[in-house]
Amino acid sequence: MTNEKPDWIRLHKALAIEAERGFTDLVGREYRFSEFLSLTLGKFPTGLPQTERRRWQGLAVQFASYPHLALEERQHLVAETRRYLSQLQQDEQGEDGKQGSRGAGEQRRINQLKIQKPKSPIVTEVSRRLAPKIDQKLSDLPEIGFKKADNLARLGLHTVRDLLFYYPRDHIDYARQVNIRELQAGETVTIVATVKRCNCFSSPKNQKLSILELVVKDNSGQIKIGRFYAGTRFSSRAWQESLKRRYPVGSILAACGLVKESKYGLTLDNPELEVLANPGDSIESLNIGRVVPIYGLTEGVVANTVRQAVIAALPAAANLKDPLPSGLRQKYGLMELKDAIANIHFPSDSAALQVARRRLVFDEFFYLQLGLLQRQQQARAIQTSAILVPRGQLVEKFHEILPFKLTGAQQRVLNDILNDLQKPVPMNRLVQGDVGSGKTVVAVLAILAAIQSGYQAALMAPTEVLAEQHYRKLVSWFNLLHLPVELLTGSTKTAKRRQIHSQLGTGELPLLVGTHALIQDSVNFQQLGLVVIDEQHRFGVEQRARLQQKGEQPHVLTMTATPIPRTLALTIHGDLDVSQIDELPPGRQKIQTTVLSGQQRNHAYDLIRREIVQGRQVYVVLPLVEESEKLDLRSAVDEHQKLQESVFPDFQVGLLHGRMSSAEKDESITKFRDNQTQVLVSTTVVEVGVDVPNATVMLIENAERFGLSQLHQLRGRVGRDAAQSYCLLMSSSRSPDAQQRLKVLEQSQDGFFISEMDMRFRGPGQVLGTRQSGVPDFTLASLVEDEEVLLLARQAAEKIIEMDVTLERWYLIKEELKYRYERLMGGAILT
């Protein structure tokens, strides 16, 4: 191996793109991703300590075998490499590897992040002026004035503070200055060269388009570059001649932009240009030769207006009081707030931007976690909930009638719940578990603990299908225990509804199962002790809260079969206790999952026939009820007719969709459950709630239209018995991204890994499938890329709350929390 300085930016960029595209070993212009990493890591960085060389060389070897690794192994290797490179880069820029032998693990990595305070060149330049006040109106700043202030108000920017915390949505790095021969397509760079030829003319194809064409050279080569000016005001010959005079032959020119291929070879795409008096002069442009901030804009507000306004406001950053104590900043390697604000807008280089962003991302996570933990502690201070008896005759009898033993994971989660129920503090626990992991049995044991303690319980589900499924299961068990249970939905008849209301009020009815109907004003419990909410993310914040308000601080157990990535769980459920059922009942076989094209449809039908002949049943799921003119998708109604008449005329084909009446749905599900129909054509209404162990095939049409988490949920409708089951993902899409997503389902049945990948592909809000799920709207932070910072912020918040839950010891943190938490969460109570 040779020694050379690594190109950190290209390495980080390659790893980031590979992660974004689903770890598929992307093919670049010259190399595959794995080849590029293996070759680049084949050279030791200059000054790499001997102790680190073996690990560096090991990474090169691992990437050589990257094409042969499983998806989970690729994901792990890329994540580890990104962390390791960040650590080494900080060594190089910070303490030059001097701390290589100090400590180990997380503390060592944090120590290596101790920050020198890089000053933004813009801040250095303007800090000599009198700094404006933080709360000063923008119209009061002479550099902005009333007209520009009115424009900035369209972006919600009214004060200096608003501008300072209006973070760029992206940055373009023009700080890297290179020679012409070093240009590579796809990079953003700055060159300084001599003008060899200059011309300005109207486009032969469009007289309203003027083109400035320059040939520039340095001691390594020459290139042709051009800029375009659209509009009649640029088409006059006089204007074109005046533009030519700005760039005379022989003048020194600084140009920055994206390097791309053209018919003349490499060029800069519509570059920014500045003429320098001498080759060594500093560049005065806001864009050229620096890391340029890209802000969110709106109609009538141009980029340079925001940049110039930020420059006018930046001196005020020096007067910002940092709420985080210096000891906490030092422990977690955080830049001081004023320096972070300066460098998030106009960083001195990419390294300063990275460190500034890390501090501000930490802040976003820290104040959210602080708010969630404070609310959790305040809830735990309430001592008015019912103390429920975890053991008794009902619980023991239920264990006797169960035809199976609880799995180790079920027993562990049950113990968590029963321990909570014995305390006067209201339980607030989330149980996560894959489809078929046995969450319902655990919930029933909690319900029985409430009933035998003299209290009532409520179980709320998001759909009538799921509520009906829970009700059927509970009736079969509760009849053996001689306990009444009722179902309340929008379809419940008036007379039955009145009877249920009456029995709830007198306490005769110990358990009520239902949908949103449970939160109606007319539903009143005599003594509600436990609330169970299934698929809780499908309910709005207010709906969940209203059910809890039916009792005096009842214990709350929420359940979800949608695995939630750890970062997302911490963000939206950071005030909950979380238990996970990570074990399926014994005897279940892995579901064989296959992605099929339209040409392979007959293979799917052959498998379906074979399974039906053996006495099994089949789901066929489609995204639409009826044909859409806008989307070329197979509709459930049309598909049902086709399958019954043309494909499977010898079998009975049923239909289920959300537009059917409750009675029609019940009839369709009952026929399928009783094997009177062998094929059930359905929309996603079967995603939760339909439990038919005899079904062994799930065929999903237009699978690319679904999210990975939803496909995993649908797949969970089969494989609920000991027989081999199959999931067929039918897709006519030729999109590489769609195929990559579906391949994840082929390669993994781990719901949490699938949800992580789903979040990478679609974002956190889409994973939960609802806008009501309460995902905070972060400005900088990414739940996909910033997991490490989130965990550190959670750790810091826990320590602060542990020392003083009221935050009286940290007045600045308390004030900042009030401001940020309310804005981030919109004042909503999430859980």
mmCIF file with all atom_site columns, N, CA and C in Angstrom, residues 1 33-35 37-38 41 54-69 73-74 76-78 80-81 84:
data_model
loop_
_atom_site.group_PDB
_atom_site.id
_atom_site.type_symbol
_atom_site.label_atom_id
_atom_site.label_alt_id
_atom_site.label_comp_id
_atom_site.label_asym_id
_atom_site.label_entity_id
_atom_site.label_seq_id
_atom_site.pdbx_PDB_ins_code
_atom_site.Cartn_x
_atom_site.Cartn_y
_atom_site.Cartn_z
_atom_site.occupancy
_atom_site.B_iso_or_equiv
_atom_site.pdbx_formal_charge
_atom_site.auth_seq_id
_atom_site.auth_comp_id
_atom_site.auth_asym_id
_atom_site.auth_atom_id
_atom_site.pdbx_PDB_model_num
ATOM 1  N N  . MET A 1 1  ? 0.840   -1.212  0.000  1.00 0.00 ? 1  MET A N  1
ATOM 2  C CA . MET A 1 1  ? 0.000   0.000   0.000  1.00 0.00 ? 1  MET A CA 1
ATOM 3  C C  . MET A 1 1  ? 0.868   1.253   0.000  1.00 0.00 ? 1  MET A C  1
ATOM 4  N N  . PHE A 1 33 ? -19.172 1.058   -7.237 1.00 0.00 ? 33 PHE A N  1
ATOM 5  C CA . PHE A 1 33 ? -18.938 1.588   -5.888 1.00 0.00 ? 33 PHE A CA 1
ATOM 6  C C  . PHE A 1 33 ? -17.887 0.761   -5.134 1.00 0.00 ? 33 PHE A C  1
ATOM 7  N N  . SER A 1 34 ? -18.038 -0.564  -5.158 1.00 0.00 ? 34 SER A N  1
ATOM 8  C CA . SER A 1 34 ? -17.111 -1.426  -4.400 1.00 0.00 ? 34 SER A CA 1
ATOM 9  C C  . SER A 1 34 ? -15.693 -1.315  -4.937 1.00 0.00 ? 34 SER A C  1
ATOM 10 N N  . GLU A 1 35 ? -15.541 -1.184  -6.265 1.00 0.00 ? 35 GLU A N  1
ATOM 11 C CA . GLU A 1 35 ? -14.208 -1.043  -6.854 1.00 0.00 ? 35 GLU A CA 1
ATOM 12 C C  . GLU A 1 35 ? -13.566 0.274   -6.433 1.00 0.00 ? 35 GLU A C  1
ATOM 13 N N  . LEU A 1 37 ? -14.190 2.087   -3.725 1.00 0.00 ? 37 LEU A N  1
ATOM 14 C CA . LEU A 1 37 ? -13.815 2.035   -2.304 1.00 0.00 ? 37 LEU A CA 1
ATOM 15 C C  . LEU A 1 37 ? -12.584 1.172   -2.101 1.00 0.00 ? 37 LEU A C  1
ATOM 16 N N  . SER A 1 38 ? -12.551 0.024   -2.753 1.00 0.00 ? 38 SER A N  1
ATOM 17 C CA . SER A 1 38 ? -11.416 -0.886  -2.583 1.00 0.00 ? 38 SER A CA 1
ATOM 18 C C  . SER A 1 38 ? -10.115 -0.251  -3.077 1.00 0.00 ? 38 SER A C  1
ATOM 19 N N  . LEU A 1 41 ? -9.210  2.846   -0.723 1.00 0.00 ? 41 LEU A N  1
ATOM 20 C CA . LEU A 1 41 ? -8.717  2.387   0.571  1.00 0.00 ? 41 LEU A CA 1
ATOM 21 C C  . LEU A 1 41 ? -7.451  1.547   0.427  1.00 0.00 ? 41 LEU A C  1
ATOM 22 N N  . ARG A 1 54 ? -3.967  -1.646  10.026 1.00 0.00 ? 54 ARG A N  1
ATOM 23 C CA . ARG A 1 54 ? -4.559  -2.961  9.800  1.00 0.00 ? 54 ARG A CA 1
ATOM 24 C C  . ARG A 1 54 ? -6.064  -2.826  9.550  1.00 0.00 ? 54 ARG A C  1
ATOM 25 N N  . ARG A 1 55 ? -6.729  -1.933  10.314 1.00 0.00 ? 55 ARG A N  1
ATOM 26 C CA . ARG A 1 55 ? -8.166  -1.752  10.122 1.00 0.00 ? 55 ARG A CA 1
ATOM 27 C C  . ARG A 1 55 ? -8.455  -1.139  8.750  1.00 0.00 ? 55 ARG A C  1
ATOM 28 N N  . TRP A 1 56 ? -7.648  -0.135  8.354  1.00 0.00 ? 56 TRP A N  1
ATOM 29 C CA . TRP A 1 56 ? -7.805  0.511   7.046  1.00 0.00 ? 56 TRP A CA 1
ATOM 30 C C  . TRP A 1 56 ? -7.661  -0.526  5.922  1.00 0.00 ? 56 TRP A C  1
ATOM 31 N N  . GLN A 1 57 ? -6.610  -1.358  6.038  1.00 0.00 ? 57 GLN A N  1
ATOM 32 C CA . GLN A 1 57 ? -6.371  -2.379  5.019  1.00 0.00 ? 57 GLN A CA 1
ATOM 33 C C  . GLN A 1 57 ? -7.508  -3.414  5.015  1.00 0.00 ? 57 GLN A C  1
ATOM 34 N N  . GLY A 1 58 ? -8.034  -3.709  6.197  1.00 0.00 ? 58 GLY A N  1
ATOM 35 C CA . GLY A 1 58 ? -9.136  -4.664  6.295  1.00 0.00 ? 58 GLY A CA 1
ATOM 36 C C  . GLY A 1 58 ? -10.378 -4.163  5.576  1.00 0.00 ? 58 GLY A C  1
ATOM 37 N N  . LEU A 1 59 ? -10.644 -2.837  5.659  1.00 0.00 ? 59 LEU A N  1
ATOM 38 C CA . LEU A 1 59 ? -11.791 -2.275  4.949  1.00 0.00 ? 59 LEU A CA 1
ATOM 39 C C  . LEU A 1 59 ? -11.636 -2.429  3.445  1.00 0.00 ? 59 LEU A C  1
ATOM 40 N N  . ALA A 1 60 ? -10.396 -2.216  2.955  1.00 0.00 ? 60 ALA A N  1
ATOM 41 C CA . ALA A 1 60 ? -10.152 -2.380  1.519  1.00 0.00 ? 60 ALA A CA 1
ATOM 42 C C  . ALA A 1 60 ? -10.477 -3.801  1.076  1.00 0.00 ? 60 ALA A C  1
ATOM 43 N N  . VAL A 1 61 ? -10.090 -4.769  1.892  1.00 0.00 ? 61 VAL A N  1
ATOM 44 C CA . VAL A 1 61 ? -10.356 -6.178  1.572  1.00 0.00 ? 61 VAL A CA 1
ATOM 45 C C  . VAL A 1 61 ? -11.857 -6.455  1.604  1.00 0.00 ? 61 VAL A C  1
ATOM 46 N N  . GLN A 1 62 ? -12.553 -5.909  2.618  1.00 0.00 ? 62 GLN A N  1
ATOM 47 C CA . GLN A 1 62 ? -13.997 -6.145  2.734  1.00 0.00 ? 62 GLN A CA 1
ATOM 48 C C  . GLN A 1 62 ? -14.766 -5.580  1.548  1.00 0.00 ? 62 GLN A C  1
ATOM 49 N N  . PHE A 1 63 ? -14.355 -4.385  1.071  1.00 0.00 ? 63 PHE A N  1
ATOM 50 C CA . PHE A 1 63 ? -15.062 -3.805  -0.068 1.00 0.00 ? 63 PHE A CA 1
ATOM 51 C C  . PHE A 1 63 ? -14.761 -4.559  -1.363 1.00 0.00 ? 63 PHE A C  1
ATOM 52 N N  . ALA A 1 64 ? -13.639 -5.261  -1.419 1.00 0.00 ? 64 ALA A N  1
ATOM 53 C CA . ALA A 1 64 ? -13.355 -6.086  -2.593 1.00 0.00 ? 64 ALA A CA 1
ATOM 54 C C  . ALA A 1 64 ? -14.393 -7.213  -2.714 1.00 0.00 ? 64 ALA A C  1
ATOM 55 N N  . SER A 1 65 ? -14.890 -7.682  -1.557 1.00 0.00 ? 65 SER A N  1
ATOM 56 C CA . SER A 1 65 ? -15.887 -8.761  -1.581 1.00 0.00 ? 65 SER A CA 1
ATOM 57 C C  . SER A 1 65 ? -17.312 -8.232  -1.405 1.00 0.00 ? 65 SER A C  1
ATOM 58 N N  . TYR A 1 66 ? -17.492 -6.900  -1.463 1.00 0.00 ? 66 TYR A N  1
ATOM 59 C CA . TYR A 1 66 ? -18.805 -6.258  -1.262 1.00 0.00 ? 66 TYR A CA 1
ATOM 60 C C  . TYR A 1 66 ? -19.901 -6.822  -2.168 1.00 0.00 ? 66 TYR A C  1
ATOM 61 N N  . PRO A 1 67 ? -19.622 -7.083  -3.485 1.00 0.00 ? 67 PRO A N  1
ATOM 62 C CA . PRO A 1 67 ? -20.699 -7.598  -4.356 1.00 0.00 ? 67 PRO A CA 1
ATOM 63 C C  . PRO A 1 67 ? -21.287 -8.923  -3.888 1.00 0.00 ? 67 PRO A C  1
ATOM 64 N N  . HIS A 1 68 ? -20.539 -9.670  -3.074 1.00 0.00 ? 68 HIS A N  1
ATOM 65 C CA . HIS A 1 68 ? -21.003 -10.988 -2.647 1.00 0.00 ? 68 HIS A CA 1
ATOM 66 C C  . HIS A 1 68 ? -21.651 -10.976 -1.257 1.00 0.00 ? 68 HIS A C  1
ATOM 67 N N  . LEU A 1 69 ? -21.726 -9.796  -0.628 1.00 0.00 ? 69 LEU A N  1
ATOM 68 C CA . LEU A 1 69 ? -22.292 -9.711  0.718  1.00 0.00 ? 69 LEU A CA 1
ATOM 69 C C  . LEU A 1 69 ? -23.818 -9.638  0.660  1.00 0.00 ? 69 LEU A C  1
ATOM 70 N N  . GLU A 1 73 ? -25.314 -7.202  5.538  1.00 0.00 ? 73 GLU A N  1
ATOM 71 C CA . GLU A 1 73 ? -23.866 -7.078  5.701  1.00 0.00 ? 73 GLU A CA 1
ATOM 72 C C  . GLU A 1 73 ? -23.346 -5.830  4.988  1.00 0.00 ? 73 GLU A C  1
ATOM 73 N N  . ARG A 1 74 ? -23.908 -5.541  3.808  1.00 0.00 ? 74 ARG A N  1
ATOM 74 C CA . ARG A 1 74 ? -23.505 -4.317  3.097  1.00 0.00 ? 74 ARG A CA 1
ATOM 75 C C  . ARG A 1 74 ? -23.867 -3.076  3.912  1.00 0.00 ? 74 ARG A C  1
ATOM 76 N N  . HIS A 1 76 ? -24.271 -2.792  7.119  1.00 0.00 ? 76 HIS A N  1
ATOM 77 C CA . HIS A 1 76 ? -23.402 -2.676  8.289  1.00 0.00 ? 76 HIS A CA 1
ATOM 78 C C  . HIS A 1 76 ? -22.018 -2.164  7.897  1.00 0.00 ? 76 HIS A C  1
ATOM 79 N N  . LEU A 1 77 ? -21.446 -2.694  6.804  1.00 0.00 ? 77 LEU A N  1
ATOM 80 C CA . LEU A 1 77 ? -20.103 -2.290  6.378  1.00 0.00 ? 77 LEU A CA 1
ATOM 81 C C  . LEU A 1 77 ? -20.065 -0.821  6.006  1.00 0.00 ? 77 LEU A C  1
ATOM 82 N N  . VAL A 1 78 ? -21.068 -0.346  5.256  1.00 0.00 ? 78 VAL A N  1
ATOM 83 C CA . VAL A 1 78 ? -21.103 1.060   4.847  1.00 0.00 ? 78 VAL A CA 1
ATOM 84 C C  . VAL A 1 78 ? -21.245 1.965   6.071  1.00 0.00 ? 78 VAL A C  1
ATOM 85 N N  . GLU A 1 80 ? -20.397 1.346   9.254  1.00 0.00 ? 80 GLU A N  1
ATOM 86 C CA . GLU A 1 80 ? -19.164 1.324   10.037 1.00 0.00 ? 80 GLU A CA 1
ATOM 87 C C  . GLU A 1 80 ? -18.077 2.149   9.370  1.00 0.00 ? 80 GLU A C  1
ATOM 88 N N  . THR A 1 81 ? -17.982 2.052   8.046  1.00 0.00 ? 81 THR A N  1
ATOM 89 C CA . THR A 1 81 ? -16.949 2.790   7.315  1.00 0.00 ? 81 THR A CA 1
ATOM 90 C C  . THR A 1 81 ? -17.190 4.283   7.409  1.00 0.00 ? 81 THR A C  1
ATOM 91 N N  . TYR A 1 84 ? -16.092 5.397   10.804 1.00 0.00 ? 84 TYR A N  1
ATOM 92 C CA . TYR A 1 84 ? -14.636 5.311   10.947 1.00 0.00 ? 84 TYR A CA 1
ATOM 93 C C  . TYR A 1 84 ? -13.936 6.443   10.193 1.00 0.00 ? 84 TYR A C  1
#
